[in-house]
Coordinates of C-alpha atoms in Angstrom, one line a residue:
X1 CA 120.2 -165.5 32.8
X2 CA 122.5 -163.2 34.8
X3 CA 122.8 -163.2 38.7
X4 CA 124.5 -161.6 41.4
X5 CA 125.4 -163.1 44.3
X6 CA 128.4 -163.2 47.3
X7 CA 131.5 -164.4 46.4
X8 CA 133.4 -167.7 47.5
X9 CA 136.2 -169.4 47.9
X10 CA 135.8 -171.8 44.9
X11 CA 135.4 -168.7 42.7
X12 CA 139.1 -167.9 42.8
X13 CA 139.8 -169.0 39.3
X14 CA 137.2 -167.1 38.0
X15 CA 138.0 -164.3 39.8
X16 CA 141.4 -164.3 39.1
X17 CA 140.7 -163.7 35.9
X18 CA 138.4 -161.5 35.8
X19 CA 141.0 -159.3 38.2
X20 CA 143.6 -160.0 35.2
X21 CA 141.3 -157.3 33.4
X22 CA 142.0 -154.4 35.6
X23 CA 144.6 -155.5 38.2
X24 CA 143.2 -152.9 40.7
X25 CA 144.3 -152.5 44.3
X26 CA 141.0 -153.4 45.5
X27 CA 141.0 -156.9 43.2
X28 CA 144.8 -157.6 42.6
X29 CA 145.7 -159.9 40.2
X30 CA 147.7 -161.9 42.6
X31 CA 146.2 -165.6 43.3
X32 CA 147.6 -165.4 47.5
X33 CA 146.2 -161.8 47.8
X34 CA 142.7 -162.8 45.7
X35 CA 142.4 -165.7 48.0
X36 CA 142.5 -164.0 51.4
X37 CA 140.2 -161.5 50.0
X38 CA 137.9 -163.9 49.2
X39 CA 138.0 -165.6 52.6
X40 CA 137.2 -162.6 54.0
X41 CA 134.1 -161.6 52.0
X42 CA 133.0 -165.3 53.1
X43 CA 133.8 -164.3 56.5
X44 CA 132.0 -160.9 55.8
X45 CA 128.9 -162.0 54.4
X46 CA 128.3 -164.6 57.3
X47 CA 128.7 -161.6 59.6
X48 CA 131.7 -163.3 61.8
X49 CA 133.7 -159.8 61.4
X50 CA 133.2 -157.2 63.1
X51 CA 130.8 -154.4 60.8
X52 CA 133.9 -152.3 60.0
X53 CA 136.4 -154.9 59.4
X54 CA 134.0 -156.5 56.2
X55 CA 135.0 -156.9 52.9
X56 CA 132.2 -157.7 50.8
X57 CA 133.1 -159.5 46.7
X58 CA 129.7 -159.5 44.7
X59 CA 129.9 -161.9 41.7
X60 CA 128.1 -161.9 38.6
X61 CA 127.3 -165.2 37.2
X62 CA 125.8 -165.5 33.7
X63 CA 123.9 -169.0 34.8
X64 CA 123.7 -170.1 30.9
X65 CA 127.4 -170.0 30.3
X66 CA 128.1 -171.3 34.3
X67 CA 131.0 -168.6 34.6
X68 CA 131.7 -165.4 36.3
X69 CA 131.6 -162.4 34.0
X70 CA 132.3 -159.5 36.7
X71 CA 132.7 -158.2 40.5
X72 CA 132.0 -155.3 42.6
X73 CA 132.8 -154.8 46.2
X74 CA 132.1 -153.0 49.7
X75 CA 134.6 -152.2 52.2
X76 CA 131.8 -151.6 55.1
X77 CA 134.6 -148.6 56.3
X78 CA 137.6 -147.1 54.7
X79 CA 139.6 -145.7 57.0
X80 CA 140.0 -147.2 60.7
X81 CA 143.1 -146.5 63.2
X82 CA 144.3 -149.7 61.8
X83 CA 144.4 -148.5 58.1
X84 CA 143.9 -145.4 58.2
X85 CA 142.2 -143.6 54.8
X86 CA 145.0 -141.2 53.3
X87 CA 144.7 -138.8 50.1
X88 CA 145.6 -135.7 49.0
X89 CA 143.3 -133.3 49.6
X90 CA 143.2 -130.4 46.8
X91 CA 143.7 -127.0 48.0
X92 CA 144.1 -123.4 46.8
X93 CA 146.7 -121.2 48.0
X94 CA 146.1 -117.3 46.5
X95 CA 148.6 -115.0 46.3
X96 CA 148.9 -111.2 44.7
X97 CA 151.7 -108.8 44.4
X98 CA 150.7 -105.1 44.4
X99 CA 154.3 -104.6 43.4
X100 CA 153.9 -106.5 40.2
X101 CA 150.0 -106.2 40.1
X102 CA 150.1 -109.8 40.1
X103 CA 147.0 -112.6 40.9
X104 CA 147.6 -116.4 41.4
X105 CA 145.8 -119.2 42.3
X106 CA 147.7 -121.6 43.5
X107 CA 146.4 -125.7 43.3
X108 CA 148.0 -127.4 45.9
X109 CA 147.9 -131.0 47.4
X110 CA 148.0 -131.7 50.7
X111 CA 148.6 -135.3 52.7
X112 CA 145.2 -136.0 54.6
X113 CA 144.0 -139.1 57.1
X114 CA 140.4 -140.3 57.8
X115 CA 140.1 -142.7 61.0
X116 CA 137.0 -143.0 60.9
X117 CA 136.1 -143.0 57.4
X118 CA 133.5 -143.8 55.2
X119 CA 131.9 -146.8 53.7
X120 CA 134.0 -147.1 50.3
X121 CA 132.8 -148.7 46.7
X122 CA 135.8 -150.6 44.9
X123 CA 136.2 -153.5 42.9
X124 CA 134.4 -152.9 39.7
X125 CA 135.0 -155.6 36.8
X126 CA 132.9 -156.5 33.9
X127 CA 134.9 -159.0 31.2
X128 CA 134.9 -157.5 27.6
X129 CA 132.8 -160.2 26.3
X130 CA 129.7 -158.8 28.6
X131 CA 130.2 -155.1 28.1
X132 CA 127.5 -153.2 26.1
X133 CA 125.3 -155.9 27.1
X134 CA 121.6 -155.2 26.7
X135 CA 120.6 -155.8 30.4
X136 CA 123.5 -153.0 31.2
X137 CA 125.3 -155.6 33.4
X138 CA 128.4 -153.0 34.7
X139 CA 125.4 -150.8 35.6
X140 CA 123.2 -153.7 37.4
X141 CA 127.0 -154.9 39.0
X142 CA 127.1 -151.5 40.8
X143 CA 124.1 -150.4 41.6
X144 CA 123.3 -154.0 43.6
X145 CA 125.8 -152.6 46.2
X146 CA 123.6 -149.8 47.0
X147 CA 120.8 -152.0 47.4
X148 CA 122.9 -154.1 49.8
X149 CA 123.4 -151.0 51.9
X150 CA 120.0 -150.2 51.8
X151 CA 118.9 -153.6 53.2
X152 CA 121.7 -153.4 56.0
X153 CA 121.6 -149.9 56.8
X154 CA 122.9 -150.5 59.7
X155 CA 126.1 -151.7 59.2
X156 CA 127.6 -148.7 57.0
X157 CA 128.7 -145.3 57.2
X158 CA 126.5 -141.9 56.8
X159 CA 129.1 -141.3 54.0
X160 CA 130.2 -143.5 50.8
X161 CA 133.3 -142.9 48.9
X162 CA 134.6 -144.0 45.2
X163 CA 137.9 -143.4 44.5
X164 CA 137.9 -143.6 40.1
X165 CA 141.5 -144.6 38.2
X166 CA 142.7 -141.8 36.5
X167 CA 144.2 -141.7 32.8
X168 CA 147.0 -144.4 33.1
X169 CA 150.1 -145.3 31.4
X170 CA 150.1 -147.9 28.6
X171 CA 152.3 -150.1 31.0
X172 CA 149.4 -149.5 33.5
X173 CA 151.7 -146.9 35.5
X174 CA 150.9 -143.3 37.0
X175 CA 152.6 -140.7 35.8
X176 CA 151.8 -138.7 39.1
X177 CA 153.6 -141.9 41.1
X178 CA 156.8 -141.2 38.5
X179 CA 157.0 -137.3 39.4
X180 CA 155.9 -137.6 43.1
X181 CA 155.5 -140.7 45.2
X182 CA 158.5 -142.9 43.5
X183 CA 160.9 -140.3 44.3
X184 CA 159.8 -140.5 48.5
X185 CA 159.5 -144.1 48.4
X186 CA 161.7 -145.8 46.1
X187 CA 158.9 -148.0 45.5
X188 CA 157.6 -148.9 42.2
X189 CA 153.8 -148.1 41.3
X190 CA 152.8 -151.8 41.5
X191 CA 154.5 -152.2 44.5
X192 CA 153.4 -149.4 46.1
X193 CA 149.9 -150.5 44.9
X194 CA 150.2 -153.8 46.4
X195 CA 151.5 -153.2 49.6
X196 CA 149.0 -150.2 50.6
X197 CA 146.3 -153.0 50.9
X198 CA 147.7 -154.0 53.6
X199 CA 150.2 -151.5 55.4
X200 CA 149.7 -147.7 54.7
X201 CA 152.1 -146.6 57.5
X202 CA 155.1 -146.1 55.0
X203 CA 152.7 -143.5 53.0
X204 CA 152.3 -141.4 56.2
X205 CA 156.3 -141.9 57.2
X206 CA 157.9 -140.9 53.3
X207 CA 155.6 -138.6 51.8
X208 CA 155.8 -135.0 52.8
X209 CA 153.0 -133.6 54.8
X210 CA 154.1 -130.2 53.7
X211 CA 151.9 -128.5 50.9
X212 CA 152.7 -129.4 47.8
X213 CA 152.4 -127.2 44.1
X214 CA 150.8 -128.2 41.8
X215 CA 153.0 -125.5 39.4
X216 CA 156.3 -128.0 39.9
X217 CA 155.1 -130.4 38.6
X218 CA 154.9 -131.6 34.8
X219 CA 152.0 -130.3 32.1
X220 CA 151.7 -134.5 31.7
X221 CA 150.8 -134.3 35.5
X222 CA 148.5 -132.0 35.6
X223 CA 146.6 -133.4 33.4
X224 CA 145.5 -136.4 35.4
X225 CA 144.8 -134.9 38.6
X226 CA 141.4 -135.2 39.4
X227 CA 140.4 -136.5 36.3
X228 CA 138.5 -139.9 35.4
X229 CA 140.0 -142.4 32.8
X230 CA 138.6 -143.5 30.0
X231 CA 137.7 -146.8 32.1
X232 CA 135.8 -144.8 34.5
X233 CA 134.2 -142.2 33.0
X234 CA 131.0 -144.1 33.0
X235 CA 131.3 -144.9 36.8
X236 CA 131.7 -141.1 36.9
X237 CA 128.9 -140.2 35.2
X238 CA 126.3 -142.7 37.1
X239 CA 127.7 -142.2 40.7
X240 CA 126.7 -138.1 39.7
X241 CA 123.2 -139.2 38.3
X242 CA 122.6 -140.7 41.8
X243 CA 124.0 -138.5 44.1
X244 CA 127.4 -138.3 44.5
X245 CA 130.2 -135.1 44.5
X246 CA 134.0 -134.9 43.6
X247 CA 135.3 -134.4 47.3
X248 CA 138.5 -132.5 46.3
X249 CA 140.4 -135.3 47.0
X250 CA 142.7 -137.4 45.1
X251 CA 144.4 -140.7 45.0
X252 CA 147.7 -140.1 46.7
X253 CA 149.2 -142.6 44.2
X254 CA 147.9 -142.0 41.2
X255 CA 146.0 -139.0 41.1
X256 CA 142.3 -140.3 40.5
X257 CA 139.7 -138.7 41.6
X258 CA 137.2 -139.6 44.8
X259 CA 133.5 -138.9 45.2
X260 CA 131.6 -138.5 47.8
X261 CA 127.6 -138.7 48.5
X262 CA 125.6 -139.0 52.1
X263 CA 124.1 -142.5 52.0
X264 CA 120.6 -141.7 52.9
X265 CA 121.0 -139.2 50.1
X266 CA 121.8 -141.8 47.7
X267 CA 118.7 -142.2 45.3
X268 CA 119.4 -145.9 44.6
X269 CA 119.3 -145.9 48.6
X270 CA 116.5 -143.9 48.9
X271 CA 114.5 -145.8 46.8
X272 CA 114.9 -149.3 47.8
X273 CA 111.8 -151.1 49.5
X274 CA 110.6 -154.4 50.3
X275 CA 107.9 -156.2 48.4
X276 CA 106.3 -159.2 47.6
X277 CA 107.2 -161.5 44.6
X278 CA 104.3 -162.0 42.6
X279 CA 104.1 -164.1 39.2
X280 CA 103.2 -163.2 35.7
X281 CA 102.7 -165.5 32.9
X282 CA 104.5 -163.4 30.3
X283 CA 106.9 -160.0 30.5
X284 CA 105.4 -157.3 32.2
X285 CA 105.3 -154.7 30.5
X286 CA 106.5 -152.4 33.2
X287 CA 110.1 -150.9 33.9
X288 CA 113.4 -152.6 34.3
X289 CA 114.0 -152.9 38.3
X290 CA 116.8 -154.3 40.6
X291 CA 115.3 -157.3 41.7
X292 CA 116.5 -159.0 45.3
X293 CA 116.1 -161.7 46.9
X294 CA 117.8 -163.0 50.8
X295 CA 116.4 -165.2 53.5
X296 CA 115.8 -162.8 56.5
X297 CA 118.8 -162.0 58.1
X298 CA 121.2 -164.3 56.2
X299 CA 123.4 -162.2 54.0
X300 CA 125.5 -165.1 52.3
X301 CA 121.8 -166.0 50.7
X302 CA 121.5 -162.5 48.7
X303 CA 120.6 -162.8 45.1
X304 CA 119.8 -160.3 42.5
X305 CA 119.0 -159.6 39.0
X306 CA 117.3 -157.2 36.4
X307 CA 114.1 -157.8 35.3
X308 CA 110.8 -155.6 33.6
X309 CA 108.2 -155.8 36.4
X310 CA 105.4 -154.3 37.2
X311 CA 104.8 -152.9 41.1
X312 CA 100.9 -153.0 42.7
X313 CA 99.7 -153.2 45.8
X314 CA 102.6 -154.3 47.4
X315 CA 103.5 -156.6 44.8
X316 CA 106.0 -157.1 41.9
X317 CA 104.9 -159.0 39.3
X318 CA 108.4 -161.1 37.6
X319 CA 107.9 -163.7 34.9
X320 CA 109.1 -166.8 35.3
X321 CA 112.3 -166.5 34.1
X322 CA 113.1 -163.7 36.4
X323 CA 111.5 -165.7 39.5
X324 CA 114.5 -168.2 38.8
X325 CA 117.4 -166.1 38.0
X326 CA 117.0 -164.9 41.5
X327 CA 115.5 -168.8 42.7
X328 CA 112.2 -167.0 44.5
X329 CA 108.2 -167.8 44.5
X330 CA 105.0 -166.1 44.6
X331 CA 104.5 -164.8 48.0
X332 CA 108.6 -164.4 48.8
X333 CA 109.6 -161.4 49.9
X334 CA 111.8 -158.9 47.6
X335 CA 114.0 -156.2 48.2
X336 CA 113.8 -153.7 44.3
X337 CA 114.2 -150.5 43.4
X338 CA 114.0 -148.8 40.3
X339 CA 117.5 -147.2 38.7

């Protein structure tokens, strides 16, 4: 029995190491950074922040085992005049000699800033262990966030970002921060990593905010710019299947790649209505829907799991396994949608 549900404060062992996995700049693998974050999507979930200050830390909890196999996240707004959103936005620069009856097309990357940005997706963990699971759990971990935003609409941006890791170094180091942001900084790639989460402003004061080629730099660059790793190429492939674009736009640290989609655009968005739980004695022998369950207007109380059901009249019929993976009875009212 799987669920999804906020995260806490008492998960930060858990967490922790499930964070150990990826070491992301979203989820560090730092116990004093992990720990405000979770405060924060405590704080977030109870609505005590302001919309586009919250952080929110999804958790999935296999309830047999009692552990935490994997997170997702929501940052209700990436990019505020506090911490502003900065990347480099991919341009082309063409030029032609008639002299030499030469054509080029130049790629070039230029520093950009977003101060009222969009609603970003982050955080993305599944353990090893639960990978290639039957119920698709890294699937069901990120598609729950889009049924989040559905629910509370309100609260998010017209846009949604995800910015994907690009091909990394065996020591977990970017070969774009080597040839580029290292040499205006100083910093190493962790610690620039690290310290962006909190304070972008020596990003916009070192790096250059002239053009820059493309053609300069290393073949061993080039080939990451823009392009997915082998971690994220899945992520890549579902966030296309449900709406989403490559925004010409890269990571300014490592290169990765962000996409972009219109949240009322987003199928999983889209498609997300409210229902009433109803009770079967077996499996239906329906489809596999996203299955939620919150008390009204009480987002710390949001639950959600994967289950075959069947939709009539208003009604989705779970069996009882499903009704207490997500803790709901007949007659409750359910958020699902079908991926």
């Amino acid at each position: 029995m799987f669920q999804i549900r906020p995260s806490r404060p008492d998960d930060l062992e858990q967490v922790l190491a499930v964070a150990r996995h990826l070491d992301s700049v979203n989820l560090p693998a730092d116990r004093d950074h992990l720990e405000r974050i979770l405060d924060r999507s405590a704080a977030s979930f109870a609505g005590t922040l302001e919309a586009s200050e919250r952080e929110l830390v999804f958790v999935l909890e296999d309830k047999s085992a009692g552990c935490i196999a994997g997170t997702s996240m929501i940052h209700a707004q990436h990019g505020t005049r506090r911490a502003p959103h900065i990347y480099f936005q991919i341009l082309k620069d063409e030029r032609y000699s008639e002299t030499l009856d030469r054509y080029f097309v130049h790629q070039c990357l230029r520093l950009g800033y977003n101060y009222d940005g969009p609603t970003e997706l982050g955080g993305l963990i599944l353990l090893p262990a639960y990978r290639r699971h039957t119920d698709k759990l890294g699937r069901l971990l990120s598609f729950v966030r889009f049924v989040f935003i559905a629910m509370h609409r309100a609260e998010f941006r017209d846009r949604v970002i995800a910015e994907l890791l690009p091909p990394l170094e065996n020591d977990r180091t970017s070969v774009l921060w080597e040839h580029l942001g290292k040499k205006f900084t100083g910093l190493t790639y962790q610690e620039a990593d690290l310290k962006s989460k909190y304070n972008k402003e020596f990003i916009r004061s070192l790096f250059p905010h002239e053009p820059i080629y493309v053609a300069l730099l290393p073949d061993a660059v080039k080939r990451v710019i823009g392009k997915a790793g082998p971690e994220t190429r899945g992520v890549e492939t579902m966030l296309c299947g449900i709406g989403f674009r490559f925004a010409n736009q890269i990571d300014p640290f490592d290169g990765g790649p962000h996409f972009v989609a219109a949240t009322d655009d987003i199928t999983l968005v889209k498609g997300t209505h409210r229902v009433t739980c109803g009770e079967t004695a077996g499996e239906p022998e329906g489809a596999s829907w996203m299955v939620v369950a919150a008390e009204p207007g009480d987002a710390a109380t949001f639950r959600a799991t994967a289950a075959w059901a069947e939709e009539s009249a208003g009604q989705v019929m779970l069996s009882a396994g499903a009704r207490d993976a997500i803790e709901v009875s007949a007659g409750d009212p359910l958020w699902v949608v079908k991926p």
